Coordinates of C-alpha atoms in Angstrom, one line a residue:
X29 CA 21.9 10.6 12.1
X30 CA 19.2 10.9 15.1
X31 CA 20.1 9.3 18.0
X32 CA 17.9 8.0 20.5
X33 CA 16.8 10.3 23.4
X34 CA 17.1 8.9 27.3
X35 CA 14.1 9.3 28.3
X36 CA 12.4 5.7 29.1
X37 CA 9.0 4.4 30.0
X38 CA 8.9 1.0 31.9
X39 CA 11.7 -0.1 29.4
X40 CA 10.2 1.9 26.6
X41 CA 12.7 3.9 25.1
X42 CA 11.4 6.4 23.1
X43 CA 12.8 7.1 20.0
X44 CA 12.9 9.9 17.7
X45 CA 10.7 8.3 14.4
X46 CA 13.1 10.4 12.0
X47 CA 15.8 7.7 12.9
X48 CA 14.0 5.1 11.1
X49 CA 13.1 6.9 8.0
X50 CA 16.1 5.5 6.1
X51 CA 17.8 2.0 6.0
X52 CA 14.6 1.0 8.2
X53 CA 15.2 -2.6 7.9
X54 CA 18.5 -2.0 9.6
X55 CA 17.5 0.2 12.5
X56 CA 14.3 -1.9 13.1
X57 CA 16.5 -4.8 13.8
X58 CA 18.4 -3.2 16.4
X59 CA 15.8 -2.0 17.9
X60 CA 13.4 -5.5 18.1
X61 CA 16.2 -7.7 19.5
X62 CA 16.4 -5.4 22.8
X63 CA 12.5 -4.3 22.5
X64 CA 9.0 -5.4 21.9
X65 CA 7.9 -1.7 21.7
X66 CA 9.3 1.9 21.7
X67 CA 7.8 5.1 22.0
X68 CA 8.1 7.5 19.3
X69 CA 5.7 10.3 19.8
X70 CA 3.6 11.3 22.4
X71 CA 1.3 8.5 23.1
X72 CA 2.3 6.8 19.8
X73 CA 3.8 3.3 20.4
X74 CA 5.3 1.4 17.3
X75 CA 5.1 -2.4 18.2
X76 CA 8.0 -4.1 16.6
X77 CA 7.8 -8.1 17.0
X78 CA 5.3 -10.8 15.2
X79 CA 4.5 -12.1 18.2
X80 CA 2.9 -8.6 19.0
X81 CA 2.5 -7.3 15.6
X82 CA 0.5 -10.1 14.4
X83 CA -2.7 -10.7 16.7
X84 CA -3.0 -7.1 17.3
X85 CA -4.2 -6.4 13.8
X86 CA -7.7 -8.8 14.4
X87 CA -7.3 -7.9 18.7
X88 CA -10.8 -6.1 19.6
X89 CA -8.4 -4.1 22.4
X90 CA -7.1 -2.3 19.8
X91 CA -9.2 -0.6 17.3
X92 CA -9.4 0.9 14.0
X93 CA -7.8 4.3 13.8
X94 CA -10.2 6.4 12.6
X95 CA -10.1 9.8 10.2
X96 CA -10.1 12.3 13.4
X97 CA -7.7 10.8 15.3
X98 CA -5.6 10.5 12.1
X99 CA -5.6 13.7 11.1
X100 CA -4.9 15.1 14.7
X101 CA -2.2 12.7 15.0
X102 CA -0.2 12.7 11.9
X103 CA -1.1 17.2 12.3
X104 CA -2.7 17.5 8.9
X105 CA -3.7 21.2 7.7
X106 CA -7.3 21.6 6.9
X107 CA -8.3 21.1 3.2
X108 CA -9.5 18.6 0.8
X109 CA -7.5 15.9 1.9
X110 CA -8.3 15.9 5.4
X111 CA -11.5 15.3 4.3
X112 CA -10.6 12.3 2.6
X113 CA -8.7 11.0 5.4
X114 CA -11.5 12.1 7.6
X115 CA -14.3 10.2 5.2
X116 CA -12.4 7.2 3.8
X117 CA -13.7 3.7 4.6
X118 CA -10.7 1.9 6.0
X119 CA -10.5 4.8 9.0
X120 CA -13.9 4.2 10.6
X121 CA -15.0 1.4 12.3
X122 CA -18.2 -0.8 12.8
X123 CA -21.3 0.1 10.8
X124 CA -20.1 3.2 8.6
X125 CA -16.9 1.1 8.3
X126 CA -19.6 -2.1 6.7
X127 CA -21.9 0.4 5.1
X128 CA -19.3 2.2 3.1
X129 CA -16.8 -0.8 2.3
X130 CA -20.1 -2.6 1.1
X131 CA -20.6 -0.1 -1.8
X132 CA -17.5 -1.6 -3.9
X133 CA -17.4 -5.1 -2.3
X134 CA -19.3 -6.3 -5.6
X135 CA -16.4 -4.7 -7.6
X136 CA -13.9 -5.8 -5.5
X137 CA -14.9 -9.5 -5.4
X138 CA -12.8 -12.4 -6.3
X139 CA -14.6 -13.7 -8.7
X140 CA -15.1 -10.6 -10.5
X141 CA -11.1 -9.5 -10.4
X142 CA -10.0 -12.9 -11.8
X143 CA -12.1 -12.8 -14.6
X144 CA -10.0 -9.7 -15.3
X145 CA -6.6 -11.4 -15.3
X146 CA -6.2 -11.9 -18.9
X147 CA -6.9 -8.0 -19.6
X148 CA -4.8 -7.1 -16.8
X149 CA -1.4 -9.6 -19.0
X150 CA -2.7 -7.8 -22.1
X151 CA -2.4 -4.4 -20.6
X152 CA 1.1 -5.3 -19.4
X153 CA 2.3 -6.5 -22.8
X154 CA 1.0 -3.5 -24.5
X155 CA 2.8 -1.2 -22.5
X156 CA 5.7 -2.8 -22.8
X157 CA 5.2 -2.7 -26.3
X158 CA 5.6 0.3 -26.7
X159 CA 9.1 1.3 -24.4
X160 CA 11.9 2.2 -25.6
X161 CA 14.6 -0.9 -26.0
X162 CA 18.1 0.0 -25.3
X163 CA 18.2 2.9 -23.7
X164 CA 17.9 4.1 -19.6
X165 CA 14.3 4.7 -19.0
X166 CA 12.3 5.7 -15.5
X167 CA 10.5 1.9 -14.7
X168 CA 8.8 3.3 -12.0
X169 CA 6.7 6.0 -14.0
X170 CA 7.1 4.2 -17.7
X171 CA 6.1 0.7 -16.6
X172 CA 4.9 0.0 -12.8
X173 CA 2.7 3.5 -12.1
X174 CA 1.3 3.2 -15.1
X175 CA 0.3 -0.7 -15.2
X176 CA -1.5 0.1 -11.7
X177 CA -3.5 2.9 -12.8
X178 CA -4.1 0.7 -15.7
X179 CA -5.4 -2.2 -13.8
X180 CA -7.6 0.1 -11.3
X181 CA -9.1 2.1 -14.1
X182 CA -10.3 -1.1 -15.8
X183 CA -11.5 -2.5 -12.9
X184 CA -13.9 0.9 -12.6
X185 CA -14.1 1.2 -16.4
X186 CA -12.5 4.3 -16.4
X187 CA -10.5 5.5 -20.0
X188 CA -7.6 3.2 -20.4
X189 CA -5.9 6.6 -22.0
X190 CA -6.6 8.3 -18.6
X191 CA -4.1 6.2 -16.7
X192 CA -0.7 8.4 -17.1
X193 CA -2.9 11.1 -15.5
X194 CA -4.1 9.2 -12.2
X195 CA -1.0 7.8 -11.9
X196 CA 0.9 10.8 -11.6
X197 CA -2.1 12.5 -9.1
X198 CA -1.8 9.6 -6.9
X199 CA 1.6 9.4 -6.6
X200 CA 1.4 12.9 -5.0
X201 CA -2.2 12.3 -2.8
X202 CA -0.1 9.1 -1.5
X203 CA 2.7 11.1 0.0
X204 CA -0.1 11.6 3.1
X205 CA -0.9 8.2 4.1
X206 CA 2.1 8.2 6.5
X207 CA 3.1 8.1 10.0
X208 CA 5.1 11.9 9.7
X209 CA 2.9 14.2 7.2
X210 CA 5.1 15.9 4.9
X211 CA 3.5 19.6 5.9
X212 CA 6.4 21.1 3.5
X213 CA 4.7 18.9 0.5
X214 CA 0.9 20.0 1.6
X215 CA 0.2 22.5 -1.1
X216 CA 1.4 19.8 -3.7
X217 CA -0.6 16.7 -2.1
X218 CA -4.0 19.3 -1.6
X219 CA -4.0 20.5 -5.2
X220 CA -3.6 16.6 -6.4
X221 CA -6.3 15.6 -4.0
X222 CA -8.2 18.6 -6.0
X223 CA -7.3 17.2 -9.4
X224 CA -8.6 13.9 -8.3
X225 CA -11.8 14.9 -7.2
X226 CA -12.8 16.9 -10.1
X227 CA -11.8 14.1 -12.3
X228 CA -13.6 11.2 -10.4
X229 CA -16.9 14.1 -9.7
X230 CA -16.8 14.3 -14.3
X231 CA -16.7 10.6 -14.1
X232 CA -19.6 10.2 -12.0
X233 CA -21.7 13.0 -13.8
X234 CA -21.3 11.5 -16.7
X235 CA -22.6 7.9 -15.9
X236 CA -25.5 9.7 -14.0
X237 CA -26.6 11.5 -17.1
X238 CA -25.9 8.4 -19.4
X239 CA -25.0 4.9 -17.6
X240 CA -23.0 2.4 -19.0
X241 CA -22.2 -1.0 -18.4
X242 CA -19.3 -1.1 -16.5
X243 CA -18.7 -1.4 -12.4
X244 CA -18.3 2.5 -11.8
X245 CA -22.0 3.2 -13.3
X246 CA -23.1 0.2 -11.5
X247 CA -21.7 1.7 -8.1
X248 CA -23.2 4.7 -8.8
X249 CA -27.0 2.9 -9.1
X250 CA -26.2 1.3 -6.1
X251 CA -25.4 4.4 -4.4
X252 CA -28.5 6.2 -5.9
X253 CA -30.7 3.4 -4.6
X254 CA -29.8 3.8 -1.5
X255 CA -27.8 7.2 -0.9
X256 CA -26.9 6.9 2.7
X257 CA -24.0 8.9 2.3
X258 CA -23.2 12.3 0.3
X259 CA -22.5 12.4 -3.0
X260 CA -19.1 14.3 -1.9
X261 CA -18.5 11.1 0.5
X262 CA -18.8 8.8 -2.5
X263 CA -16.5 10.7 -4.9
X264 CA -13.4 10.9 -1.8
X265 CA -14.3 6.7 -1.0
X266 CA -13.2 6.5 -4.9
X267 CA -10.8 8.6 -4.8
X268 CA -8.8 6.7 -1.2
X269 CA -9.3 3.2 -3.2
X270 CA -7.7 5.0 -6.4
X271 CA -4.9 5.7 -4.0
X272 CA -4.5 3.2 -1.5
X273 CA -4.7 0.6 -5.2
X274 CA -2.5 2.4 -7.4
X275 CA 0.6 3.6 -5.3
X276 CA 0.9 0.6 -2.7
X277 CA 0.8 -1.7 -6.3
X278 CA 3.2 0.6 -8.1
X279 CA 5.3 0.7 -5.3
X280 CA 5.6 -2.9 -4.8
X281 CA 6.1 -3.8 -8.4
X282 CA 9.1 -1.1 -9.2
X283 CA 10.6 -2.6 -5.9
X284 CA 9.3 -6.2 -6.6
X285 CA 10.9 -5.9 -9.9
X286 CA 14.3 -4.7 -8.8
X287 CA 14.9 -7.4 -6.1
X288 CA 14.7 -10.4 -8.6
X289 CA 16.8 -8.4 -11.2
X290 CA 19.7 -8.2 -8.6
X291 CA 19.1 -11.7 -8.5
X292 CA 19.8 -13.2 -12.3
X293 CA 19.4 -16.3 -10.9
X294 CA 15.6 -16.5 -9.4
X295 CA 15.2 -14.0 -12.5
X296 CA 16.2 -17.1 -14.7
X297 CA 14.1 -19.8 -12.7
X298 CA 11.2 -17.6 -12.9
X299 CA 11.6 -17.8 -16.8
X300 CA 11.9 -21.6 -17.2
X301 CA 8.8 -22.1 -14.6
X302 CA 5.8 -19.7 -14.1
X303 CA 4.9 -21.4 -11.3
X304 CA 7.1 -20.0 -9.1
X305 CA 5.9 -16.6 -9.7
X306 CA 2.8 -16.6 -7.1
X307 CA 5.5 -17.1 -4.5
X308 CA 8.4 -14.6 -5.8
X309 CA 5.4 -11.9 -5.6
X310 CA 4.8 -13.1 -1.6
X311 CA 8.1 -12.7 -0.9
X312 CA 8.9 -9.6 -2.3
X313 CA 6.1 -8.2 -0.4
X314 CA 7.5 -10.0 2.6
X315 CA 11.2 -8.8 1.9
X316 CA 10.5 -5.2 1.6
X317 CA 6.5 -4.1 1.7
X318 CA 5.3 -1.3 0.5
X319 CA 3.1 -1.2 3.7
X320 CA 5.3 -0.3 6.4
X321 CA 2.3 -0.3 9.3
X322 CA -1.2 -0.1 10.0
X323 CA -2.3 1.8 13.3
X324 CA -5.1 0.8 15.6
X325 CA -5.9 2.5 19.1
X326 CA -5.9 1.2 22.5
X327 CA -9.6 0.6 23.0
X328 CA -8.6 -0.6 26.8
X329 CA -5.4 -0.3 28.8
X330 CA -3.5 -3.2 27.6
X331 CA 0.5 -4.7 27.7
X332 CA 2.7 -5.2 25.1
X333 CA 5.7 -7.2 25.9
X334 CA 6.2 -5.5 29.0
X335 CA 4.9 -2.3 28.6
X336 CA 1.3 -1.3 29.9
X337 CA -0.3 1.0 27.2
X338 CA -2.8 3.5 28.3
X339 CA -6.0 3.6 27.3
X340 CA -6.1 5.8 23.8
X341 CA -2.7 5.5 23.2
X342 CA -1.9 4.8 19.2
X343 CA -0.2 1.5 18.4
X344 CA 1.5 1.8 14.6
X345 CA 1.8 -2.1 14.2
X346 CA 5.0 -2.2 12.2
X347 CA 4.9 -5.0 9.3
X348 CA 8.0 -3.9 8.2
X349 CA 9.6 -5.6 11.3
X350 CA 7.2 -8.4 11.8
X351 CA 8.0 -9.9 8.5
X352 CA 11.5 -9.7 9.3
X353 CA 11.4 -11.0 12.4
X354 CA 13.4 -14.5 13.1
X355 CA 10.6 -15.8 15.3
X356 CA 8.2 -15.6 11.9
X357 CA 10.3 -16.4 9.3
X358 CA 13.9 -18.5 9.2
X359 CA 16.5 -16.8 7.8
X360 CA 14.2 -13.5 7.5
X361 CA 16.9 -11.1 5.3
X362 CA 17.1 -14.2 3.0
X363 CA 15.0 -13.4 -0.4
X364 CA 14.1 -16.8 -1.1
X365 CA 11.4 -16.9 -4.1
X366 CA 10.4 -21.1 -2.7
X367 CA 9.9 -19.8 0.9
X368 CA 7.7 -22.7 2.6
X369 CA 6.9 -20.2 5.9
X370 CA 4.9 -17.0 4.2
X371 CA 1.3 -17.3 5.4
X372 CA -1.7 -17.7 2.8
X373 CA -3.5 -14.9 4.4
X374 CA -0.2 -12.3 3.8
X375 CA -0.1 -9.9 6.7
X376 CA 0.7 -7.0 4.6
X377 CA -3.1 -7.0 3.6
X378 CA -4.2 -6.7 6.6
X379 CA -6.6 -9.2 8.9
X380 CA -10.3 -9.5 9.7
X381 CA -13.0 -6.4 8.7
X382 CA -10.1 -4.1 7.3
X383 CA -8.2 -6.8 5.3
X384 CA -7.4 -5.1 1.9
X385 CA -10.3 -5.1 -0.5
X386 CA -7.8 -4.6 -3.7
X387 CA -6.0 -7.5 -2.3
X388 CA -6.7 -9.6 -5.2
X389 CA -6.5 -7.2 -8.0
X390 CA -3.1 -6.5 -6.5
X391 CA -1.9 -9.7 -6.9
X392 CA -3.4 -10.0 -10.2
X393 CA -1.2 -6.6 -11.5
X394 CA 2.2 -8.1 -9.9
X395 CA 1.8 -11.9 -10.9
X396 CA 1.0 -10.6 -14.8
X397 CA 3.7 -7.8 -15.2
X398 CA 5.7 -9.6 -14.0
X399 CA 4.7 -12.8 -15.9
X400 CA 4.7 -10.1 -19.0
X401 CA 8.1 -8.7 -18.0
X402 CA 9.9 -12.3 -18.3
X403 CA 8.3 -13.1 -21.6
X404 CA 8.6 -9.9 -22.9
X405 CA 11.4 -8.3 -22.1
X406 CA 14.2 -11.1 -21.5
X407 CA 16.8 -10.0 -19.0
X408 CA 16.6 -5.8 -17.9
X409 CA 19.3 -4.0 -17.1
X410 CA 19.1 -2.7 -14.0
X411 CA 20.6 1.1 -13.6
X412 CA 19.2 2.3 -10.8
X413 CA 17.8 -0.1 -8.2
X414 CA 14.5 2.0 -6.3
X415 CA 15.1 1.8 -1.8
X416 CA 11.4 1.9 0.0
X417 CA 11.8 4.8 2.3
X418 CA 9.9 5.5 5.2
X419 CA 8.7 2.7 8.6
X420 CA 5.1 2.8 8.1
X421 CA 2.2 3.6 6.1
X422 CA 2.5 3.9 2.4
X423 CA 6.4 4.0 1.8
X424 CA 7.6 5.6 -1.1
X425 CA 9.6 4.3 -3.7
X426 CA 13.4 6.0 -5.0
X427 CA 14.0 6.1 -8.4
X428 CA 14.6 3.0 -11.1
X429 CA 15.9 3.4 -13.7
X430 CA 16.2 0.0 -16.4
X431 CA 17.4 -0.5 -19.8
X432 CA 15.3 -3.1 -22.0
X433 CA 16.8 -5.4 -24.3

């Protein structure tokens, strides 16, 4: 256990960040009833309640962290995927932030993603079709990673067949979108990164030399028409929404799944009325998200609760302990799949220019698997229950483990 150093700045205490890597629910808690803010690096600031949390993520003080700065701060070796940190959309603000997002907003659109629902059920019932009934299996990598890469693949009309294979790349690249970069793990996440990019690079050649008609060929005209950026800069923009949509999704449907199956009965209700499942999906993501914070920068001197930030400092906006924070929600470490108080805009996509742009496809993939998984599948035993580790960024899922009847 880490405990706490002494050392305080205008009632800031600063806290060693390895202290909230596990049972982070727990620890945040403590730490937000005597504090609005602590310190946990130097000039890093995690900001801790709603009040706070909330209208710093649209606040024009405090900016978009941008690749740079992210790769200096979370001390990321050189290689291929500091470039992609360096080059991916959602770290860059203003124009190249519009210019770039604007190449898969088409894609990405509403309309477009809902007219994919249906396929996105049909995946899900296929691949539960074809697990294993009775005995222990690994839901996780069997079911959730692989629906996910399923769901992204078809929304850039990638192979359905080449799902297993992104899945288990992106499960490594996803281990460096977080707030302490595992340096011990670098020679893993850097050959994944690798992997990716020949893969998406193939994918791209091949539609060049012979389009087709799905959204990936039609990017690439787009691009072609107007190719303000490198084609290197396009394949890594694929690549980071390959990531950020398959292992936050995955994530939050192995944990998703495993909070309503240690409750048989909101499982049950969920059974008898479909309805409900739109809001058991809100709440798990409210419960437990698989986005523990998003990171802007002090674009001015500016106070938080009591605490005057310098100019430049780096705020990690903790959703992790804004959505479990009484003054939010009542009862916040209820699970409650009819809750009346989660917001329609749900903060763990984000607000204003860098709101999620999967957001809908990611509601899509967890309101049809687990639509699928009640009709399919009755009642699952859960084995293994997956914990979300890790306070912010992309937190990473423990094993589950489930046995289908």
């Amino acid at each position: 256990m880490f405990e706490d150093k002494t050392l305080h700045l205008s009632g800031c205490p600063v806290i060693d960040p390895r202290s909230l890597q596990r049972d982070s629910h727990t620890r945040l808690a403590e730490l937000r009833e005597k504090h609005p803010i602590v310190q946990i690096g130097e000039g890093q600031f995690l900001v801790l309640r709603a009040d706070d949390v909330l209208p710093l993520l649209h606040d024009p003080r405090a900016r978009q962290l941008e690749g740079p700065e992210y790769i200096a701060l979370n001390q990321v070796p050189e290689g291929l995927t500091s470039q992609l940190q360096a080059e991916f959309f959602p770290f860059a603000n203003a124009a190249e932030h519009r210019h770039k997002r604007a190449l898969f907003a088409r894609v990405f659109a509403y309309s477009e993603i809902e007219t994919r629902r249906a396929l996105v059920r049909a995946a899900a019932a296929r691949i539960l079709a074809g697990l294993p009934r009775g005995e222990s299996l690994d839901f996780s990598m069997a079911f959730a990673a692989r629906m996910s890469a399923q769901s992204v693949a078809a929304v850039f009309g990638l192979p359905e067949e080449d799902a297993p294979h992104l899945a288990g790349l992106v499960k490594q690249v996803a281990r460096a979108v977080g707030p302490i970069y595992p340096r011990h793990e670098h020679s893993q996440i850097e050959e994944a990164t690798e992997a990716l990019y020949v893969y998406v690079e193939r994918q791209l050649q091949e539609r060049l030399i012979r389009p087709r008609e799905d959204p990936l060929s039609k990017l690439v005209k787009a691009w072609r028409s107007e190719p303000d950026i490198s084609a290197g800069s396009l394949i890594l923009q694929i690549i980071g929404v390959l990531v950020a949509g398959i292992g936050t999704t995955s994530t939050a449907l192995a944990r998703s799944t495993a909070i309503l199956l240690e409750r048989p009965r909101d499982w049950a209700d969920l059974r008898d009325d479909p309805a409900l499942i739109p809001g058991a999906v809100a709440e798990a993501l409210r419960f437990d998200p698989p986005v523990g914070s998003v990171t802007r920068i002090a674009a001015e001197p500016l106070e938080v609760g009591d605490v005057l930030i310098a100019e430049g400092s780096a705020l990690r906006l903790s959703l992790l302990s804004a959505l479990r924070d009484p003054a939010l929600h009542y009862a916040p470490d209820l699970f409650d799949i009819r809750r009346r108080d989660n917001a329609r805009l749900h903060p763990v996509f984000g607000h204003g220019p860098h709101r999620c742009l999967g957001e809908k496809l990611a509601r899509i993939e967890l309101e049809e698997s687990l639509a699928a998984l009640l009709q399919e599948t009755g009642f699952p035993e859960l084995l293994l229950s997956p914990r979300l580790e890790g306070f912010g960024g992309l937190r990473r899922a423990t094993p589950m483990r489930v046995r289908l009847s």
